[in-house]
Coordinates of C-alpha atoms and ligand atoms in Angstrom, one line a residue:
X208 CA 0.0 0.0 0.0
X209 CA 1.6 3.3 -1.1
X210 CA 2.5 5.7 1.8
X211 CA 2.3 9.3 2.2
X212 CA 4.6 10.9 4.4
X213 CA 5.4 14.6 4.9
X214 CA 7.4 17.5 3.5
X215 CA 10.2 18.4 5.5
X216 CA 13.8 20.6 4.7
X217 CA 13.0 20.5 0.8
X218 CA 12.3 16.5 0.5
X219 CA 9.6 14.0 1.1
X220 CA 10.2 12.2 4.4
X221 CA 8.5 9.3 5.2
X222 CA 6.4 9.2 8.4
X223 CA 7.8 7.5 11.9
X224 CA 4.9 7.7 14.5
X225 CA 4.1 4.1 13.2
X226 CA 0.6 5.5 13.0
X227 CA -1.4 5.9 9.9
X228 CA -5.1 7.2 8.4
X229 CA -6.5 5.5 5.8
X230 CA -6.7 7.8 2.5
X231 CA -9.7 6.6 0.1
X232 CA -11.1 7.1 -3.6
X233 CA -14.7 8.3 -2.8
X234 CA -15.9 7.0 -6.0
X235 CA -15.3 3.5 -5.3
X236 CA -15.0 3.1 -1.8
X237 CA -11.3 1.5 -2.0
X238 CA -8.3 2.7 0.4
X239 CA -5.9 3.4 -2.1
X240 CA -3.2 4.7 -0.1
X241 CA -2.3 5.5 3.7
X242 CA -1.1 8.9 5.2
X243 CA 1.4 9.0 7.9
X244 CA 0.0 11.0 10.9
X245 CA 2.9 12.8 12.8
X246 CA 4.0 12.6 15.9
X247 CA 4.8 15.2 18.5
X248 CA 8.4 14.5 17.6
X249 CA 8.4 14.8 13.8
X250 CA 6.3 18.4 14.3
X251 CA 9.0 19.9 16.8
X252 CA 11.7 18.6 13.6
X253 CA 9.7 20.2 11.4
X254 CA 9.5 23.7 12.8
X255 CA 13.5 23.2 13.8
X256 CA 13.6 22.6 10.3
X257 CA 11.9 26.2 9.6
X258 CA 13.4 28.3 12.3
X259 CA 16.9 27.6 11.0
X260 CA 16.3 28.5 7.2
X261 CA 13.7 31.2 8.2
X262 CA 16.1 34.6 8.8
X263 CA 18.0 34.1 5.8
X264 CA 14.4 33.9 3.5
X265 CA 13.5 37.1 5.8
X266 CA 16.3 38.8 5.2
X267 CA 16.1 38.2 1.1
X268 CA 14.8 41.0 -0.5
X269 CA 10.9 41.2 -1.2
X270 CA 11.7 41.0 -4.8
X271 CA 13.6 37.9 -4.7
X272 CA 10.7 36.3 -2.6
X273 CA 8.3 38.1 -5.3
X274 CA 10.2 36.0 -7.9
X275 CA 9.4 32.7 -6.3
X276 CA 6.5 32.9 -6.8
X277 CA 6.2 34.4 -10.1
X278 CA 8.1 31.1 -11.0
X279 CA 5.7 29.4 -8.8
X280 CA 2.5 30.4 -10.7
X281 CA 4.0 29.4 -14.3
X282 CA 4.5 26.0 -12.5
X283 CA 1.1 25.5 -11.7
X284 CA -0.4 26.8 -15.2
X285 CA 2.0 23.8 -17.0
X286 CA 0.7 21.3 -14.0
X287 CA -2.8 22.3 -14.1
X288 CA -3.8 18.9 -15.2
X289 CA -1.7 16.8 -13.2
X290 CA -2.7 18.6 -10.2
X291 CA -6.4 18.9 -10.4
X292 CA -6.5 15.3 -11.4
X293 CA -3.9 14.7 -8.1
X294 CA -6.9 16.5 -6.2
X295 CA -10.1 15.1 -7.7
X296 CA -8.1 11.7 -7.1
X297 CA -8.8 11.8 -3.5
X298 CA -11.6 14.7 -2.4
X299 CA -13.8 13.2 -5.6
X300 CA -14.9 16.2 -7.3
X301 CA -14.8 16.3 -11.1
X302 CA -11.6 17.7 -12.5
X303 CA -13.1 21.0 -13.7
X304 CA -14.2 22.1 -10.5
X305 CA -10.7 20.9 -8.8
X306 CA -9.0 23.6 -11.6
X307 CA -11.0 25.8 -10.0
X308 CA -9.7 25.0 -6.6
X309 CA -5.9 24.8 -7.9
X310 CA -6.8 28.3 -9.9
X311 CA -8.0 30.2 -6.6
X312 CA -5.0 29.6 -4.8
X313 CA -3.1 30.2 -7.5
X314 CA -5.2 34.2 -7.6
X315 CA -3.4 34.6 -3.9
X316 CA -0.4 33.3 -5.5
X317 CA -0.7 36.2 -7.6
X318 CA -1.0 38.5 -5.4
X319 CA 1.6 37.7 -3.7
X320 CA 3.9 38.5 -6.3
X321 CA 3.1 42.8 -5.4
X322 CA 4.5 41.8 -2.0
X323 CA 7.3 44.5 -2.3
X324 CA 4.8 47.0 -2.6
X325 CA 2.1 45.1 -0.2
X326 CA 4.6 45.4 2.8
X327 CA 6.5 48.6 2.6
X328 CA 5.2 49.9 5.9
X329 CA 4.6 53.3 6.5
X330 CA 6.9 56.7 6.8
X331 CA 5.9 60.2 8.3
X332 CA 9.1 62.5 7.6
X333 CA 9.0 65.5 10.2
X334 CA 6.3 63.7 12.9
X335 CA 8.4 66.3 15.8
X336 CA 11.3 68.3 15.5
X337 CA 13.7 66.7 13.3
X338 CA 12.3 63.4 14.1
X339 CA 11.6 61.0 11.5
X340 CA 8.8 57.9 12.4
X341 CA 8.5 54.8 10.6
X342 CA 6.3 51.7 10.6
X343 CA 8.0 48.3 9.4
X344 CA 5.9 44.8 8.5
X345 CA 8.6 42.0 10.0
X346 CA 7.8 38.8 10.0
X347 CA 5.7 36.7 12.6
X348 CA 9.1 34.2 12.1
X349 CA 6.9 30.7 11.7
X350 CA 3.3 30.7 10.6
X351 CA 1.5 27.4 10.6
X352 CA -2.0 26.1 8.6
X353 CA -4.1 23.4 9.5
X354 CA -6.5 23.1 6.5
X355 CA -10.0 21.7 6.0
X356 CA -10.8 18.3 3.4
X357 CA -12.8 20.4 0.9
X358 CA -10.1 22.8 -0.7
X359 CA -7.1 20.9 -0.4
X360 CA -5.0 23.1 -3.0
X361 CA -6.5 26.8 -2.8
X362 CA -7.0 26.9 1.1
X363 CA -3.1 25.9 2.0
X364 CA -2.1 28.4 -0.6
X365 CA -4.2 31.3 0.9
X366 CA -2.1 30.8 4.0
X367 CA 1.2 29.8 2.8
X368 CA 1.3 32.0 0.1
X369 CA 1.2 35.7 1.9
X370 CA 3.2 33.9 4.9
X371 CA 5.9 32.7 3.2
X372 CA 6.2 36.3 0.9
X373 CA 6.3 38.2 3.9
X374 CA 9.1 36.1 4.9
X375 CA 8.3 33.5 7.3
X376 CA 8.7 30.4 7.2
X377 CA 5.9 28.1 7.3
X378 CA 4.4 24.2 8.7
X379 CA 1.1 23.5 7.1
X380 CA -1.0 20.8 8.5
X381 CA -3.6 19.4 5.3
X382 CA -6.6 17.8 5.9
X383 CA -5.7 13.5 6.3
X384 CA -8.2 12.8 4.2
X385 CA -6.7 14.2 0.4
X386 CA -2.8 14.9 1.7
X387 CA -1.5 14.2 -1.9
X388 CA -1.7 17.7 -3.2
X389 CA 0.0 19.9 -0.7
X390 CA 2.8 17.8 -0.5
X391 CA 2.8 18.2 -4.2
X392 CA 2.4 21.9 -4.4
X393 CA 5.7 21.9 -1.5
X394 CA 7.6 20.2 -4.3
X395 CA 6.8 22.9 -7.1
X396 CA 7.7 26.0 -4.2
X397 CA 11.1 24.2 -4.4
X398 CA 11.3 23.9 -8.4
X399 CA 10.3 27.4 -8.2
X400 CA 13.1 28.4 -5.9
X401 CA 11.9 28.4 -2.5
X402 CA 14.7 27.7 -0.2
X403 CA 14.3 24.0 1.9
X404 CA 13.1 24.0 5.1
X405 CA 10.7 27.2 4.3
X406 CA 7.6 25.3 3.5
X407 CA 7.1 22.4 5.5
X408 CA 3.9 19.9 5.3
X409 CA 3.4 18.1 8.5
X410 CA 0.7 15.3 7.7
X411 CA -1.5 14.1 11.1
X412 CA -4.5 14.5 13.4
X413 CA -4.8 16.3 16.6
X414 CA -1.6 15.4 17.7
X415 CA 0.0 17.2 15.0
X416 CA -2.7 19.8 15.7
X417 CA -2.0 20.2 19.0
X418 CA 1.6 19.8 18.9
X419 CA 1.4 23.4 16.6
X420 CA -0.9 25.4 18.9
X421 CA 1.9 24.7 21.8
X422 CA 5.0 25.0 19.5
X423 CA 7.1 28.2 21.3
X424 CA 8.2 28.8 18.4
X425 CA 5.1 29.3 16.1
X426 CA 3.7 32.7 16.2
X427 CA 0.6 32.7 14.2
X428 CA -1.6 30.1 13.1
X429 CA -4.7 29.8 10.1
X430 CA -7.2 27.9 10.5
X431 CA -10.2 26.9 8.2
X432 CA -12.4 23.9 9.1
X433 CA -15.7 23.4 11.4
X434 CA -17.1 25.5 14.1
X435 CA -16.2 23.6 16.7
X436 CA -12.4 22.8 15.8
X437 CA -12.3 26.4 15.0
X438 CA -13.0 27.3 18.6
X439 CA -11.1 24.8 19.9
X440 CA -8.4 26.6 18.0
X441 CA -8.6 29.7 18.3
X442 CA -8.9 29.4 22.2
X443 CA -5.9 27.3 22.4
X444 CA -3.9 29.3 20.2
X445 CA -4.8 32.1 21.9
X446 CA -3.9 30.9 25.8
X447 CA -0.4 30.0 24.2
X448 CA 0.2 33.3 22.9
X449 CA -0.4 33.1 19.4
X450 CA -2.2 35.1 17.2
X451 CA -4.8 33.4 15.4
X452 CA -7.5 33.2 12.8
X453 CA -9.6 30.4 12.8
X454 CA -12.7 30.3 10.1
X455 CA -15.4 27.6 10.5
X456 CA -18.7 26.5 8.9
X457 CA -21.8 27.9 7.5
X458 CA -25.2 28.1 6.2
X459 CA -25.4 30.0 3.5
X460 CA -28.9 31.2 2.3
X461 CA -29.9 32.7 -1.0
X462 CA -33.0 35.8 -1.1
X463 CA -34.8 35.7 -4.1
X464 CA -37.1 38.5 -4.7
X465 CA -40.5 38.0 -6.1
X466 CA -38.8 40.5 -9.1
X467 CA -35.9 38.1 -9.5
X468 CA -35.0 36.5 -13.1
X469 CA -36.5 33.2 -11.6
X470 CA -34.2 31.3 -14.3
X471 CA -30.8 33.1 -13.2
X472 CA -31.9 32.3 -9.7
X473 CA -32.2 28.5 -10.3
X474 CA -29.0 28.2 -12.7
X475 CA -27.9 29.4 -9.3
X476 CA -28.9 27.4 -6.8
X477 CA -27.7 24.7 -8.8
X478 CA -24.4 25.6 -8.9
X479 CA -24.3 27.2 -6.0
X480 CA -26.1 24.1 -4.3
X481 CA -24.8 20.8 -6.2
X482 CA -21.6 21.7 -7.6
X483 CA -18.7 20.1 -5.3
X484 CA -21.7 17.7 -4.2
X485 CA -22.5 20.9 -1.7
X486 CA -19.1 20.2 -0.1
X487 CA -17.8 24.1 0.0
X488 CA -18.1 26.4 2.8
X489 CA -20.1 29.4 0.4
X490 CA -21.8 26.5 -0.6
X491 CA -26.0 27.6 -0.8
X492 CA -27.8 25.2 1.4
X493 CA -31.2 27.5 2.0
X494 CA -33.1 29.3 -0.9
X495 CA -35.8 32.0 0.7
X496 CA -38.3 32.6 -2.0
X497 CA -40.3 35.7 -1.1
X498 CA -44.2 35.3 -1.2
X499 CA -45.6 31.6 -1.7
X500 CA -46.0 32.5 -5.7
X501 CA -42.4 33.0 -5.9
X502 CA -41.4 29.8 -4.1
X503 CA -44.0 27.8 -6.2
X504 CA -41.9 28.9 -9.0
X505 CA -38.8 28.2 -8.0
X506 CA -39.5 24.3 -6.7
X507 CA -41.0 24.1 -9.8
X508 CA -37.9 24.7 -12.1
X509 CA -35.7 23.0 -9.5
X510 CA -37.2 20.0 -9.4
X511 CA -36.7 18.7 -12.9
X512 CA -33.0 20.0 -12.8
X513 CA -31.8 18.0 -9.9
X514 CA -33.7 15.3 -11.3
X515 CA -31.3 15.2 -13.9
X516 CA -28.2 16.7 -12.1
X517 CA -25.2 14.2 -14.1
X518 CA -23.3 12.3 -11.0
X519 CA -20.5 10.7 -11.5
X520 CA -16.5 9.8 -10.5
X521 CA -14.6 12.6 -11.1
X522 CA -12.9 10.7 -14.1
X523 CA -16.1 11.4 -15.8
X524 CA -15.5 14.8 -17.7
X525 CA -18.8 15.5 -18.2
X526 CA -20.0 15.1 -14.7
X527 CA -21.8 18.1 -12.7
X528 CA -20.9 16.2 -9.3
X529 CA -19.0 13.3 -7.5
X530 CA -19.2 11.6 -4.3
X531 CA -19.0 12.8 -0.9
X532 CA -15.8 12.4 0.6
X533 CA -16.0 9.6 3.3
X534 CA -18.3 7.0 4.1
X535 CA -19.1 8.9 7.5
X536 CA -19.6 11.9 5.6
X537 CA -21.9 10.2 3.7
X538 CA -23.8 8.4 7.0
X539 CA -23.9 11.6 8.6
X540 CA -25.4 13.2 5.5
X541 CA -28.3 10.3 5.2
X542 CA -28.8 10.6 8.7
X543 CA -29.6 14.3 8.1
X544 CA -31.9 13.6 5.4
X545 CA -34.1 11.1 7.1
X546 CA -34.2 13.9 10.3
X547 CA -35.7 16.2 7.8
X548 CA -38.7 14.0 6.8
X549 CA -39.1 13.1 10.7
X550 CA -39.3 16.8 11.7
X551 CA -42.0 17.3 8.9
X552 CA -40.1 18.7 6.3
X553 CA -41.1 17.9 2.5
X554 CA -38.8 15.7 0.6
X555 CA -39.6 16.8 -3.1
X556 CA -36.4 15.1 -5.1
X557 CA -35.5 12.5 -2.7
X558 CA -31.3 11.2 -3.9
X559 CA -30.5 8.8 -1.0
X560 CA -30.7 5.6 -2.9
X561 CA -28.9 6.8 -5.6
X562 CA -26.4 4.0 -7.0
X563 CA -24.2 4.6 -10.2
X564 CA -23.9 1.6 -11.9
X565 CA -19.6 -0.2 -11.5
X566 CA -19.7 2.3 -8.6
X567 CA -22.2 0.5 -6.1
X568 CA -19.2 0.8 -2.9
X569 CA -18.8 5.0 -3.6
X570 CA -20.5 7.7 -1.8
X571 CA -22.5 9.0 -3.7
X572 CA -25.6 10.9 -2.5
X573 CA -28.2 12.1 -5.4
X574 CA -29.4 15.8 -5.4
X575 CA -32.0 16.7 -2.9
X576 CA -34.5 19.4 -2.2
X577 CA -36.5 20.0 0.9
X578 CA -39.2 22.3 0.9
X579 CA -41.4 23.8 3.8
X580 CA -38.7 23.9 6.0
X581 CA -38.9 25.7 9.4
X582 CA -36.2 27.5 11.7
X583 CA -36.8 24.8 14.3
X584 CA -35.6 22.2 12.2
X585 CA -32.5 20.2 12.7
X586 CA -31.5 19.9 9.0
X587 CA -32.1 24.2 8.6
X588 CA -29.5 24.6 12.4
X589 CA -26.9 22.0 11.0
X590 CA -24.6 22.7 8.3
X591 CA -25.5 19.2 5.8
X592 CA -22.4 19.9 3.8
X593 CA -23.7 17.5 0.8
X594 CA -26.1 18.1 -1.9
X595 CA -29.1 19.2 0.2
X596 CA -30.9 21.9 -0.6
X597 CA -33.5 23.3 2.0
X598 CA -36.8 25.3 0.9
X599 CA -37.3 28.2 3.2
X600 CA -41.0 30.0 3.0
X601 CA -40.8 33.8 4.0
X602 CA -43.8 35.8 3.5
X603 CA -42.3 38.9 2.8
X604 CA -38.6 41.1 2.8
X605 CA -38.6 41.2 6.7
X606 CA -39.0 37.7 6.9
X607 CA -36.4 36.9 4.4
X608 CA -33.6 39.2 5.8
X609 CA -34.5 37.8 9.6
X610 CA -33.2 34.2 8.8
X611 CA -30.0 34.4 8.0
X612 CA -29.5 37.4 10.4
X613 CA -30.8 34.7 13.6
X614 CA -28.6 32.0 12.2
X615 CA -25.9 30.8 14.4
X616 CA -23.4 31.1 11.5
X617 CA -22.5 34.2 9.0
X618 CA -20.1 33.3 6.3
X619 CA -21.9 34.1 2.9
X620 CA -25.7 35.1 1.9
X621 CA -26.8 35.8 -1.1
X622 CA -30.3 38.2 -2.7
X623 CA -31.3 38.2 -6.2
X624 CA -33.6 41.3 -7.4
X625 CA -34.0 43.9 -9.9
X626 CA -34.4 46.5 -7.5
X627 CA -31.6 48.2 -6.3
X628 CA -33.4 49.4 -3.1
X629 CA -34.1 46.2 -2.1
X630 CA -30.4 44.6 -2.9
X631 CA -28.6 48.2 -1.2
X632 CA -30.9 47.8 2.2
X633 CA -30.2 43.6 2.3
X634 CA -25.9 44.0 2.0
X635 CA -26.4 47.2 4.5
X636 CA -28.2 45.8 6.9
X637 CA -27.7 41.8 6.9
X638 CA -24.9 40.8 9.8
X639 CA -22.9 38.4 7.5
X640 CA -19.4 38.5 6.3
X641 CA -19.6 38.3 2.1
X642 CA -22.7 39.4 0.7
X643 CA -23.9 38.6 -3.1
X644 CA -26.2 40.9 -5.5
X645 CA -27.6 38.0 -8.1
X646 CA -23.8 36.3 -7.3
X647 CA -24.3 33.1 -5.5
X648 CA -21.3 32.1 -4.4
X649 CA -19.3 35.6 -3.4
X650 CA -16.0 34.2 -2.6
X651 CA -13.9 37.4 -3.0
X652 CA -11.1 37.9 -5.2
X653 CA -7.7 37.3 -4.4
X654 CA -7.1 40.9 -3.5
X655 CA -9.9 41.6 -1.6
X656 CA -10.7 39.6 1.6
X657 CA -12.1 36.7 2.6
X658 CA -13.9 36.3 6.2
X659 CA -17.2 35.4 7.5
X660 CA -19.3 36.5 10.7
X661 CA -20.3 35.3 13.7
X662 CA -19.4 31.3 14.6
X663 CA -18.0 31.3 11.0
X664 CA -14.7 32.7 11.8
X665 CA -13.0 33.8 15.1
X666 CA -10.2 36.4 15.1
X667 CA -10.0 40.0 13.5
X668 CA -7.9 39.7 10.1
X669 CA -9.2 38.0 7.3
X670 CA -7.8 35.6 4.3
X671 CA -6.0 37.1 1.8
X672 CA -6.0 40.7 0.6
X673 CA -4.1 43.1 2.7
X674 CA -5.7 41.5 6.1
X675 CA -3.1 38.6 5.1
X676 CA -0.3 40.8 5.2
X677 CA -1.1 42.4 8.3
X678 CA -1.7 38.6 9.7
X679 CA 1.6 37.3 8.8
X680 CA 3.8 40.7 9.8
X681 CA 4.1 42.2 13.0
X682 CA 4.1 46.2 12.9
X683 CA 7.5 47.5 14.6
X684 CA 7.1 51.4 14.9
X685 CA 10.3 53.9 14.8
X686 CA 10.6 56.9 16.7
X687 CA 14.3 58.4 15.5
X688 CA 15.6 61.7 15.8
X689 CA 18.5 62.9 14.2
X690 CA 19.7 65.9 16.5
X691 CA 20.7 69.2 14.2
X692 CA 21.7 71.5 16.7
X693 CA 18.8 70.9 18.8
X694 CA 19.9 71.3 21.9
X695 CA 17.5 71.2 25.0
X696 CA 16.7 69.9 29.0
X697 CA 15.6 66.9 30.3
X698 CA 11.3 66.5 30.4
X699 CA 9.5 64.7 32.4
X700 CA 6.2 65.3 31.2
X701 CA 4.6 62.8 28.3
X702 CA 5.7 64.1 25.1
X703 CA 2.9 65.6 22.9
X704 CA 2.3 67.3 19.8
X705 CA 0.1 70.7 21.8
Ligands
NAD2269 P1 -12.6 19.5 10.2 O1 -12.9 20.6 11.3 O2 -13.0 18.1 10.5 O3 -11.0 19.5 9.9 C1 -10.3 20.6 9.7 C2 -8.9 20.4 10.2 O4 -8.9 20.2 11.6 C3 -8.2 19.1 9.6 O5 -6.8 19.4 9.2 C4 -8.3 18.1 10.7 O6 -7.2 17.2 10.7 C5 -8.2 19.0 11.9 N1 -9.0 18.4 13.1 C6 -10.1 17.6 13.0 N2 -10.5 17.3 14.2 C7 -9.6 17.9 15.1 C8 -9.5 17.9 16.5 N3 -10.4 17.3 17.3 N4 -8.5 18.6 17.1 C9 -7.6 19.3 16.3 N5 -7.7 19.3 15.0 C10 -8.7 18.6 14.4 O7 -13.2 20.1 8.9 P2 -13.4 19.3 7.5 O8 -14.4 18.3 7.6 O9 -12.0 18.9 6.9 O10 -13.9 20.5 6.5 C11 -15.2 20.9 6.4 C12 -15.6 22.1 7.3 O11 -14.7 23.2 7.0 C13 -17.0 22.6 7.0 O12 -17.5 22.9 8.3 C14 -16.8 23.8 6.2 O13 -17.8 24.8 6.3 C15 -15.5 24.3 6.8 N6 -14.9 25.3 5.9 C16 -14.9 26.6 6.2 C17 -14.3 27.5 5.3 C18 -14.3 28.9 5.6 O14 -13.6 29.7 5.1 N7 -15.1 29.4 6.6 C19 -13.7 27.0 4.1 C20 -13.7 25.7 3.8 C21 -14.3 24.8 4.7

């Protein structure tokens, strides 16, 4: 059985903890490799590893660290192929949508590349007499990521992309249930000229978690992953000093407006609902037609398009959806479904016996749609994270904007309308961190930044954007004069500016 091991000082390094998680192809079921999990041990060698090589990459100049990953981006444009099959390989979505993955990390890759102009600090010439002040961005010294299953290429690059330009050095800790990709992605930083022991993948489980958040030498650490792991983070990361920012599930509803283009609406939903088998975090899981015409409309058109939603193994180009990742992803997402009929909800496309013929052992859930579902409910509280979309009824605007403003999480929302009123009062008012005008899925761009609200995300600086650079740099503020003559005696009151 082939072995996956870590990343660690520039080479692959097979694991020693003698302990191992089974790795699997969701569309068939089969364990088709194992992944090393790390032991307390092989973390602290890791970030040994890191702290030596780290104040030489800090002290390279931004443009040389720019370069990297200039080189780094052509990389991943000639492996585009190779990767996203790597990726779809073991998460199980189709390879177009695993591009897409590979392709929003590579944005923040991007991005990176301004990094001489994204951390020049600040200057204020004059700020007293003949005093000179001056804010610098350093380096935290070693940033660490501990990554969720669902975005196995673009989340680790969101984080070790801005670290490592600002010039840390950097463990990441992927998900042990698709590790093939980020140890893949450490190789190509190397091609592209990334000294070794900057970019270190540390395969494990909470061991390996745990061992980071107590690490002395780690100073900040990304999460992205579920609610409750993202507490458990953030609090622990916190008590040992270390700045964090942990982001965690969601529930991501969609307004649509009795004005809406009901046919944009439900290409949508589809997307926005199926695609990735509902495995994404600005995934939409509730749909809020206004006014009972509206949502008789929109089941409607639905139904017959999840009916024929295309499921298949991601080796299937012309797919719309795989498999769910895990067989306990898939109980716990059956288990859901049958909650929703107890509680009362109605089951109009029912996908739980879906089989795909020479695939009978994967996980494959069909499409589903409930409709007349209720705040109460367990399956509207619980983020599903599969392809089950929920039917919420509101009567009017008031209505609509209330649910996702009482839900426990905050990450995306979305309204479609033709009135601008409407669409400027809903992103005003609506407590939630990324907001979408007829966009369903509003993941910003690499430049802008990425963050939800309430139990979706603990901490105060986002994902990518400038946030990132501020997360991965401490500010260090200079106060220097240069005496010209200036001659006076000693003060002992505060100095001010009256
Ligand atoms: P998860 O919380 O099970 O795992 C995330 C990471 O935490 C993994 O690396 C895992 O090894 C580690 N982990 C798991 N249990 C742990 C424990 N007890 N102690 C310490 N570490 C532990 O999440 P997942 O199932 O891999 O990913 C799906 C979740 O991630 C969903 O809730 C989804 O909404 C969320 N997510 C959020 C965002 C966002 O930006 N808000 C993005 C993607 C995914």
């Amino acid at each position: 059985m082939r072995e996956i091991g870590h990343f660690i000082g520039g080479k692959k390094v097979a694991g020693t903890s003698g302990r191992t998680s089974d790795v699997f192809n969701p569309a068939t079921g089969e364990v088709q490799a194992k992944v090393a999990l790390a032991s307390v041990e092989e973390l602290r060698a890791a970030v040994a590893n890191a702290k030596a090589a780290q104040p030489k990459w800090a002290a390279t100049n931004p443009q040389r660290r720019a370069r990297v990953f200039f080189k780094f981006v052509d990389l991943l444009n000639q492996h585009m192929d190779e990767l996203a099959t790597l990726l779809s390989s073991e998460h199980g979505k189709t390879v177009e949508d695993s591009k897409g993955d590979v392709i929003r990390g590579l944005e923040v890759c991007e991005f990176v590349c301004g990094i001489p102009h994204l951390a020049k600090g600040e200057f204020t010439e004059g700020a007293g007499p003949a005093i000179d002040m001056y804010s610098l961005r350093q380096p935290v010294g070693i940033g660490a990521g501990i990554t969720p299953f669902n975005f196995p290429g673009m989340i680790p690059m969101w984080m070790f992309a801005p670290a490592i330009a600002c010039g840390n050095a950097f463990i990441l800790k992927p998900s042990e249930r698709d590790p093939s990709l980020p140890i893949r992605l450490a190789e190509l930083m190397i091609e592209a000229g990334l000294p070794a022991g900057i970019l270190n993948v540390v395969n494990g489980d909470k061991t390996a978690v745990d061992a980071i958040l107590t690490d002395p030498d780690i100073g900040a650490v990304s999460f992205v992953g579920s609610t409750p792991i993202a507490r458990y983070v953030y609090g622990t990361a916190a008590m040992n000093g270390k700045r964090a920012q942990c982001f965690g599930g969601a529930k991501n509803h969609m307004i649509i407006m009795p004005d809406a283009d009901m046919d944009q609406a439900v290409n949508a939903l589809m997307g926005a609902g199926y695609g990735s088998a509902g495995e994404r975090c600005m995934a939409v899981s509730v749909a809020v037609p206004v006014g009972e015409e509206t949502a008789n409309r929109l089941v409607e058109k639905l139904v017959p398009k999840i009916e024929s939603l295309r499921i298949g193994p991601y080796t299937d180009d012309k797919a719309d959806m795989g498999p769910v990742v895990t067989k306990d992803a898939y109980n716990r997402i059956q288990g859901l479904i049958n909650k929703g009929i107890e509680e009362g909800a109605k089951l109009v496309v029912d996908g739980r016996d879906f089989k795909l013929q020479g695939y009978e052992n994967g996980y494959f859930v069909g499409g589903c749609l409930f409709d007349n579902v209720t705040p109460e409910m367990e399956i509207y509280k619980t983020e599903i994270f599969g392809p089950v979309l929920s039917v919420v009824r509101a009567h009017n605007y008031e209505e609509a904007l209330s649910l996702p403003m009482k839900h426990e999480y905050g990450n995306g929302v979305a309204i479609f309308t033709r009135d601008g009123d409407a669409a400027r009062d809903f992103a005003s008012r609506v407590n939630i961190g990324m907001i979408g005008i007829n966009v369903p899925i509003p993941v910003p761009l690499a430049y802008h930044s990425f963050g939800g609200w309430k139990a979706s995300s603990f901490g105060d600086l986002n994902q990518h954007g400038t946030d990132s650079i501020k997360f991965w740099t401490r500010t260090k503020t200079i106060t220097a004069r240069w005496p010209s003559g200036i001659k006076g005696d000693a003060e002992f009151v505060m100095p001010t500016m009256k």
